């Protein structure tokens, strides 16, 4: 279905839980979030029902996110249900990867097509500080073990997401680029957005993605992929994607809808506006979703001086 600005809305991002096994400083408060009783979040059946109706309206790609989707009880059931919905051509998951080693093969069997793995630093100690990870001494190594398990399970075209944070990981840009020499990863640098926990961070943390290009003059533009502009060091197997939500808005071709774990539909990540769809069924549910699509705002002028208006933290939306 098209919105009123002739954008085809075909991509649904579902946050399956607000909970997470990490507390990334830019995403979640140190104390985590209140653990809602089970009935405050959408059930497997409700998620499947809402996704089916979205598919009837033209959604063909679904991404499961969170919080951390792999801590959600019933995640495999959610994947199985969504992957068999007529019209859904691609089911992806965005994960921090720490539980991938033990879940990769079951995710594949449950119908997941692709994985995006968030990893902002390649250094164990820095990772622990940035994510406040307390349960592992070598989390980065564990993520790479998870990536190997995912490859063994049959996942291809794995994307690694790194949020670029001035003064934190911009000294590792060359190390990330070096990873693409022998592996066909797409490493995606994402500009830090002034949203939720990161809303009041110092200006120096928000650095433009052009910084990546200035660090390696061999990076050559090779095309576009969704919201990412792709670059490659000639001869390398993998590539680098730059996603610039702050310095190069992509609202004019935004094709996304978002469903929160508590059953609210959001047509724009940064807008405060959201519609409850929980408890609606059949034509009533379809009409509510269609209305959200029709009323999707044209754009949001996100910038350091104009932060996100949403009242949610990123773990409550899913990125
Ligand atoms: N827990 C999973 C993970 O970390 O991949 C999925 C949820 S997380 C909210 C989804 C993505 O949002 C991650 O790649 C994370 O780095 C990104 N993210 C969170 N806060 C952000 C911010 N302020 N600016 C840019 N990206 C952000
Ligand atoms: Fe958890 Fe992902 Fe947020 Fe980090 S970015 S706290 S892993 S939801």
Tab-separated table of C-alpha atoms and ligand atoms in Angstrom:
chain	number	residue	atom	x	y	z
A	1	UNK	CA	0.000	0.000	0.000
A	2	UNK	CA	1.188	3.508	-0.789
A	3	UNK	CA	1.166	6.315	1.723
A	4	UNK	CA	-0.029	9.782	0.812
A	5	UNK	CA	3.447	10.662	-0.540
A	6	UNK	CA	3.434	7.708	-2.951
A	7	UNK	CA	5.912	5.674	-0.915
A	8	UNK	CA	5.256	1.934	-1.084
A	9	UNK	CA	5.124	0.732	2.530
A	10	UNK	CA	6.325	-2.859	2.404
A	11	UNK	CA	8.644	-3.259	5.402
A	12	UNK	CA	7.497	-4.033	8.949
A	13	UNK	CA	9.901	-3.924	11.886
A	14	UNK	CA	8.579	-5.750	14.932
A	15	UNK	CA	10.005	-5.244	18.390
A	16	UNK	CA	9.291	-8.582	20.063
A	17	UNK	CA	10.482	-7.495	23.525
A	18	UNK	CA	11.766	-4.408	25.370
A	19	UNK	CA	14.111	-6.583	27.385
A	20	UNK	CA	17.770	-7.080	26.643
A	21	UNK	CA	20.771	-8.925	27.983
A	22	UNK	CA	22.877	-5.764	27.457
A	23	UNK	CA	22.528	-2.129	28.483
A	24	UNK	CA	24.172	-0.232	25.631
A	25	UNK	CA	24.769	3.264	26.900
A	26	UNK	CA	23.117	5.000	23.928
A	27	UNK	CA	20.075	2.717	24.000
A	28	UNK	CA	19.000	1.633	27.470
A	29	UNK	CA	19.127	2.974	31.022
A	30	UNK	CA	21.614	1.243	33.309
A	31	UNK	CA	18.823	-0.253	35.415
A	32	UNK	CA	17.183	-1.773	32.373
A	33	UNK	CA	13.442	-1.641	31.997
A	34	UNK	CA	10.580	-2.721	34.126
A	35	UNK	CA	9.790	-6.330	33.336
A	36	UNK	CA	6.208	-6.247	32.149
A	37	UNK	CA	3.993	-9.131	33.056
A	38	UNK	CA	3.631	-11.527	30.177
A	39	UNK	CA	0.247	-10.195	29.111
A	40	UNK	CA	1.538	-6.646	28.572
A	41	UNK	CA	3.389	-7.748	25.461
A	42	UNK	CA	1.945	-9.159	22.274
A	43	UNK	CA	1.612	-12.923	22.145
A	44	UNK	CA	2.975	-15.039	19.316
A	45	UNK	CA	-0.561	-15.311	17.902
A	46	UNK	CA	-1.164	-11.554	18.088
A	47	UNK	CA	2.120	-10.790	16.342
A	48	UNK	CA	1.249	-13.279	13.600
A	49	UNK	CA	-2.247	-11.860	13.178
A	50	UNK	CA	-1.056	-8.255	12.878
A	51	UNK	CA	1.719	-9.276	10.477
A	52	UNK	CA	-0.759	-11.196	8.301
A	53	UNK	CA	-2.937	-8.147	7.940
A	54	UNK	CA	0.106	-5.986	7.173
A	55	UNK	CA	1.008	-8.548	4.476
A	56	UNK	CA	-2.479	-8.195	2.988
A	57	UNK	CA	-1.757	-4.466	2.758
A	58	UNK	CA	1.512	-5.030	0.898
A	59	UNK	CA	4.182	-5.718	3.526
A	60	UNK	CA	6.608	-8.316	2.161
A	61	UNK	CA	9.626	-7.892	4.437
A	62	UNK	CA	9.691	-8.309	8.227
A	63	UNK	CA	12.500	-7.638	10.667
A	64	UNK	CA	12.380	-8.860	14.255
A	65	UNK	CA	14.172	-6.614	16.693
A	66	UNK	CA	13.863	-5.481	20.297
A	67	UNK	CA	15.259	-5.130	22.944
A	68	UNK	CA	17.133	-8.278	22.182
A	69	UNK	CA	14.913	-10.555	20.082
A	70	UNK	CA	16.816	-13.679	21.059
A	71	UNK	CA	15.847	-13.287	24.751
A	72	UNK	CA	12.138	-13.332	23.840
A	73	UNK	CA	10.456	-16.522	24.967
A	74	UNK	CA	8.805	-18.049	21.924
A	75	UNK	CA	11.126	-16.383	19.400
A	76	UNK	CA	11.302	-19.550	17.281
A	77	UNK	CA	7.488	-19.798	17.232
A	78	UNK	CA	7.288	-16.155	16.168
A	79	UNK	CA	9.730	-16.851	13.314
A	80	UNK	CA	7.879	-19.989	12.226
A	81	UNK	CA	4.512	-18.212	12.200
A	82	UNK	CA	5.749	-15.178	10.301
A	83	UNK	CA	7.743	-17.109	7.729
A	84	UNK	CA	4.648	-19.006	6.630
A	85	UNK	CA	2.466	-15.921	6.113
A	86	UNK	CA	1.594	-15.604	2.424
A	87	UNK	CA	3.319	-12.576	0.904
A	88	UNK	CA	6.210	-12.388	3.384
A	89	UNK	CA	9.267	-12.869	1.197
A	90	UNK	CA	11.986	-12.033	3.667
A	91	UNK	CA	12.292	-12.479	7.433
A	92	UNK	CA	15.323	-10.874	9.080
A	93	UNK	CA	16.520	-10.440	12.642
A	94	UNK	CA	18.637	-7.693	14.167
A	95	UNK	CA	20.494	-9.046	17.185
A	96	UNK	CA	23.456	-8.273	19.366
A	97	UNK	CA	24.623	-11.783	18.486
A	98	UNK	CA	25.507	-12.947	21.968
A	99	UNK	CA	22.980	-15.789	21.906
A	100	UNK	CA	23.535	-16.674	18.287
A	101	UNK	CA	25.907	-19.536	18.871
A	102	UNK	CA	23.190	-21.612	20.530
A	103	UNK	CA	20.239	-20.371	18.433
A	104	UNK	CA	21.511	-19.976	14.845
A	105	UNK	CA	20.492	-23.368	13.502
A	106	UNK	CA	17.023	-23.238	15.062
A	107	UNK	CA	16.486	-19.725	13.705
A	108	UNK	CA	17.393	-20.957	10.239
A	109	UNK	CA	15.036	-23.922	10.603
A	110	UNK	CA	12.286	-21.559	11.781
A	111	UNK	CA	12.465	-19.649	8.502
A	112	UNK	CA	14.765	-16.699	9.210
A	113	UNK	CA	16.437	-15.560	5.980
A	114	UNK	CA	19.013	-13.009	7.085
A	115	UNK	CA	20.785	-11.645	10.136
A	116	UNK	CA	22.080	-8.208	11.084
A	117	UNK	CA	24.433	-8.312	14.019
A	118	UNK	CA	25.206	-5.210	16.044
A	119	UNK	CA	28.823	-4.864	17.075
A	120	UNK	CA	30.140	-1.380	17.733
A	121	UNK	CA	33.685	-2.267	18.697
A	122	UNK	CA	36.053	-5.152	18.052
A	123	UNK	CA	37.661	-4.820	21.482
A	124	UNK	CA	36.350	-6.911	24.358
A	125	UNK	CA	37.033	-4.391	27.107
A	126	UNK	CA	35.573	-1.463	25.192
A	127	UNK	CA	32.537	-3.577	24.306
A	128	UNK	CA	31.989	-4.344	27.975
A	129	UNK	CA	32.113	-0.664	28.848
A	130	UNK	CA	29.869	0.487	26.017
A	131	UNK	CA	27.240	-2.215	26.518
A	132	UNK	CA	27.656	-2.579	30.294
A	133	UNK	CA	27.977	-6.304	29.596
A	134	UNK	CA	28.600	-8.137	32.850
A	135	UNK	CA	28.195	-11.783	31.933
A	136	UNK	CA	31.122	-12.300	29.584
A	137	UNK	CA	34.816	-11.468	29.685
A	138	UNK	CA	35.156	-11.868	25.924
A	139	UNK	CA	31.841	-10.791	24.380
A	140	UNK	CA	33.350	-9.797	21.025
A	141	UNK	CA	34.864	-13.257	20.611
A	142	UNK	CA	31.513	-14.788	21.506
A	143	UNK	CA	29.751	-12.732	18.863
A	144	UNK	CA	32.218	-13.954	16.236
A	145	UNK	CA	31.644	-17.529	17.416
A	146	UNK	CA	27.930	-16.846	16.921
A	147	UNK	CA	28.639	-15.535	13.422
A	148	UNK	CA	30.529	-18.733	12.598
A	149	UNK	CA	27.595	-20.788	13.912
A	150	UNK	CA	25.257	-18.726	11.743
A	151	UNK	CA	27.372	-19.376	8.656
A	152	UNK	CA	27.424	-23.088	9.448
A	153	UNK	CA	23.641	-22.986	9.804
A	154	UNK	CA	23.441	-21.590	6.255
A	155	UNK	CA	23.083	-17.843	6.797
A	156	UNK	CA	24.682	-15.763	4.062
A	157	UNK	CA	25.180	-12.053	3.470
A	158	UNK	CA	25.493	-11.373	7.177
A	159	UNK	CA	25.495	-7.659	7.937
A	160	UNK	CA	27.358	-6.182	10.875
A	161	UNK	CA	26.000	-2.910	12.286
A	162	UNK	CA	28.277	-0.467	14.069
A	163	UNK	CA	26.917	2.772	15.484
A	164	UNK	CA	29.639	5.355	14.971
A	165	UNK	CA	30.318	7.285	18.160
A	166	UNK	CA	32.852	10.106	18.215
A	167	UNK	CA	35.576	9.470	20.790
A	168	UNK	CA	34.495	5.852	21.301
A	169	UNK	CA	34.900	3.739	18.175
A	170	UNK	CA	35.982	6.133	15.425
A	171	UNK	CA	39.552	4.953	16.077
A	172	UNK	CA	38.486	1.469	14.913
A	173	UNK	CA	37.116	2.378	11.488
A	174	UNK	CA	40.191	0.946	9.739
A	175	UNK	CA	39.924	-2.294	11.746
A	176	UNK	CA	36.320	-2.722	10.642
A	177	UNK	CA	37.265	-2.033	7.010
A	178	UNK	CA	40.100	-4.588	7.309
A	179	UNK	CA	37.531	-7.240	8.289
A	180	UNK	CA	36.020	-7.000	4.811
A	181	UNK	CA	39.244	-8.070	3.092
A	182	UNK	CA	38.784	-11.824	3.535
A	183	UNK	CA	35.105	-12.069	4.569
A	184	UNK	CA	32.061	-11.039	2.551
A	185	UNK	CA	30.531	-9.049	5.431
A	186	UNK	CA	28.645	-5.870	4.772
A	187	UNK	CA	29.748	-3.670	7.657
A	188	UNK	CA	27.262	-0.902	8.124
A	189	UNK	CA	28.253	2.247	9.957
A	190	UNK	CA	25.171	3.939	11.363
A	191	UNK	CA	25.230	7.519	12.557
A	192	UNK	CA	24.344	7.860	16.220
A	193	UNK	CA	20.885	9.384	16.488
A	194	UNK	CA	19.771	11.855	19.181
A	195	UNK	CA	16.990	9.656	20.491
A	196	UNK	CA	16.204	8.167	23.891
A	197	UNK	CA	19.303	7.710	26.041
A	198	UNK	CA	21.506	9.450	23.448
A	199	UNK	CA	19.289	12.526	23.345
A	200	UNK	CA	21.498	14.630	25.580
A	201	UNK	CA	24.901	13.288	24.639
A	202	UNK	CA	27.651	15.722	23.811
A	203	UNK	CA	27.810	17.023	20.277
A	204	UNK	CA	31.247	15.477	19.753
A	205	UNK	CA	29.700	11.986	19.923
A	206	UNK	CA	27.628	12.672	16.827
A	207	UNK	CA	30.004	12.382	13.920
A	208	UNK	CA	29.052	12.225	10.264
A	209	UNK	CA	29.529	9.022	8.314
A	210	UNK	CA	31.857	10.855	5.917
A	211	UNK	CA	34.448	10.278	8.665
A	212	UNK	CA	34.622	6.670	7.461
A	213	UNK	CA	35.552	7.769	3.942
A	214	UNK	CA	38.169	10.182	5.245
A	215	UNK	CA	39.897	7.321	7.102
A	216	UNK	CA	40.420	5.131	4.019
A	217	UNK	CA	40.818	6.785	0.639
A	218	UNK	CA	40.596	3.412	-1.131
A	219	UNK	CA	36.868	3.126	-0.344
A	220	UNK	CA	35.062	3.341	-3.667
A	221	UNK	CA	31.328	3.741	-4.104
A	222	UNK	CA	29.769	0.601	-5.555
A	223	UNK	CA	26.039	1.292	-5.231
A	224	UNK	CA	23.085	1.583	-2.923
A	225	UNK	CA	21.297	-1.048	-0.856
A	226	UNK	CA	18.121	0.118	0.842
A	227	UNK	CA	19.067	3.021	3.083
A	228	UNK	CA	22.804	2.265	2.852
A	229	UNK	CA	25.313	3.646	0.373
A	230	UNK	CA	27.844	0.945	-0.342
A	231	UNK	CA	31.613	1.307	-0.629
A	232	UNK	CA	34.374	-1.222	-1.109
A	233	UNK	CA	38.119	-1.380	-1.061
A	234	UNK	CA	38.783	-2.732	-4.577
A	235	UNK	CA	39.603	-6.445	-4.402
A	236	UNK	CA	38.123	-6.959	-0.932
A	237	UNK	CA	35.422	-9.611	-0.512
A	238	UNK	CA	33.084	-7.604	1.691
A	239	UNK	CA	31.919	-4.018	1.624
A	240	UNK	CA	31.046	-1.060	3.812
A	241	UNK	CA	27.558	0.434	4.054
A	242	UNK	CA	27.016	3.950	5.296
A	243	UNK	CA	23.639	4.717	6.855
A	244	UNK	CA	23.271	8.377	7.686
A	245	UNK	CA	19.965	9.091	9.409
A	246	UNK	CA	21.257	12.377	10.816
A	247	UNK	CA	23.286	13.905	7.999
A	248	UNK	CA	21.470	12.465	4.971
A	249	UNK	CA	17.821	11.859	5.788
A	250	UNK	CA	16.176	9.062	3.851
A	251	UNK	CA	12.558	9.984	4.664
A	252	UNK	CA	11.693	10.486	0.988
A	253	UNK	CA	12.022	6.763	0.380
A	254	UNK	CA	11.154	5.424	3.840
A	255	UNK	CA	9.117	2.232	3.394
A	256	UNK	CA	8.839	1.264	7.091
A	257	UNK	CA	6.188	0.610	9.648
A	258	UNK	CA	7.047	-0.324	13.215
A	259	UNK	CA	5.183	-2.489	15.715
A	260	UNK	CA	6.158	-2.183	19.375
A	261	UNK	CA	6.197	-5.092	21.803
A	262	UNK	CA	3.151	-3.622	23.575
A	263	UNK	CA	1.135	-3.480	20.386
A	264	UNK	CA	1.478	0.079	19.094
A	265	UNK	CA	2.005	0.827	15.438
A	266	UNK	CA	4.439	3.630	14.576
A	267	UNK	CA	4.638	5.055	11.077
A	268	UNK	CA	7.700	7.207	11.854
A	269	UNK	CA	10.555	6.308	14.186
A	270	UNK	CA	10.899	9.861	15.464
A	271	UNK	CA	7.277	10.875	15.745
A	272	UNK	CA	5.527	10.669	19.092
A	273	UNK	CA	2.403	9.485	17.375
A	274	UNK	CA	1.461	5.817	17.679
A	275	UNK	CA	-1.708	3.777	17.307
A	276	UNK	CA	-2.749	0.851	19.492
A	277	UNK	CA	-3.668	-2.142	17.338
A	278	UNK	CA	-3.863	-4.742	20.059
A	279	UNK	CA	-7.345	-6.195	20.444
A	280	UNK	CA	-8.398	-5.266	16.911
A	281	UNK	CA	-9.227	-8.009	14.445
A	282	UNK	CA	-10.315	-8.500	10.855
A	283	UNK	CA	-11.493	-5.427	8.948
A	284	UNK	CA	-11.118	-3.218	12.018
A	285	UNK	CA	-7.440	-4.132	12.331
A	286	UNK	CA	-6.891	-3.679	8.616
A	287	UNK	CA	-8.507	-0.232	8.676
A	288	UNK	CA	-6.333	0.869	11.628
A	289	UNK	CA	-3.133	-0.233	9.881
A	290	UNK	CA	-4.190	1.330	6.588
A	291	UNK	CA	-4.910	4.605	8.402
A	292	UNK	CA	-1.411	4.614	9.936
A	293	UNK	CA	0.110	4.057	6.506
A	294	UNK	CA	-2.029	6.758	4.931
A	295	UNK	CA	-1.072	9.210	7.666
A	296	UNK	CA	2.666	8.456	7.670
A	297	UNK	CA	4.392	11.821	8.010
A	298	UNK	CA	6.358	13.102	5.027
A	299	UNK	CA	9.616	13.542	6.944
A	300	UNK	CA	11.321	14.298	10.228
A	301	UNK	CA	14.159	16.782	10.256
A	302	UNK	CA	16.366	14.885	12.711
A	303	UNK	CA	19.506	16.679	13.824
A	304	UNK	CA	21.561	17.431	16.895
A	305	UNK	CA	19.484	20.582	17.423
A	306	UNK	CA	16.247	18.802	16.588
A	307	UNK	CA	16.313	15.452	18.380
A	308	UNK	CA	13.740	12.734	18.031
A	309	UNK	CA	10.293	13.510	19.448
A	310	UNK	CA	9.495	9.950	20.401
A	311	UNK	CA	8.987	9.316	24.083
A	312	UNK	CA	10.462	5.830	23.773
A	313	UNK	CA	13.980	4.583	24.182
A	314	UNK	CA	15.425	2.652	21.262
A	315	UNK	CA	15.018	-0.700	23.022
A	316	UNK	CA	11.277	0.038	23.093
A	317	UNK	CA	11.113	0.621	19.359
A	318	UNK	CA	13.776	-1.598	17.841
A	319	UNK	CA	15.796	0.870	15.789
B	1	LIG	N1	19.327	-5.760	20.497
B	1	LIG	C1	19.408	-5.797	19.085
B	1	LIG	C2	20.673	-5.164	18.594
B	1	LIG	O1	21.332	-4.468	19.343
B	1	LIG	O2	20.985	-5.373	17.427
B	1	LIG	C3	18.197	-5.167	18.382
B	1	LIG	C4	17.634	-3.905	18.948
B	1	LIG	S1	18.675	-2.479	18.806
B	1	LIG	C5	17.622	-1.215	19.476
B	1	LIG	C6	18.648	-2.199	17.068
B	1	LIG	C7	19.732	-1.289	16.533
B	1	LIG	O3	19.504	0.032	16.985
B	1	LIG	C8	21.141	-1.674	16.967
B	1	LIG	O4	21.962	-1.820	15.830
B	1	LIG	C9	21.562	-0.482	17.795
B	1	LIG	O5	22.941	-0.265	17.716
B	1	LIG	C10	20.767	0.622	17.163
B	1	LIG	N2	20.630	1.837	17.986
B	1	LIG	C11	20.193	1.913	19.255
B	1	LIG	N3	20.226	3.189	19.687
B	1	LIG	C12	20.686	3.941	18.651
B	1	LIG	C13	20.941	5.338	18.469
B	1	LIG	N4	20.729	6.239	19.418
B	1	LIG	N5	21.400	5.748	17.257
B	1	LIG	C14	21.626	4.849	16.258
B	1	LIG	N6	21.390	3.529	16.368
B	1	LIG	C15	20.936	3.075	17.550
B	2	LIG	FE1	20.160	-4.145	23.847
B	2	LIG	FE2	20.394	-3.759	21.250
B	2	LIG	FE3	19.787	-1.707	22.857
B	2	LIG	FE4	22.200	-2.763	22.988
B	2	LIG	S1	21.311	-1.718	21.212
B	2	LIG	S2	20.876	-2.268	24.742
B	2	LIG	S3	21.838	-4.862	22.549
B	2	LIG	S4	18.517	-3.435	22.460
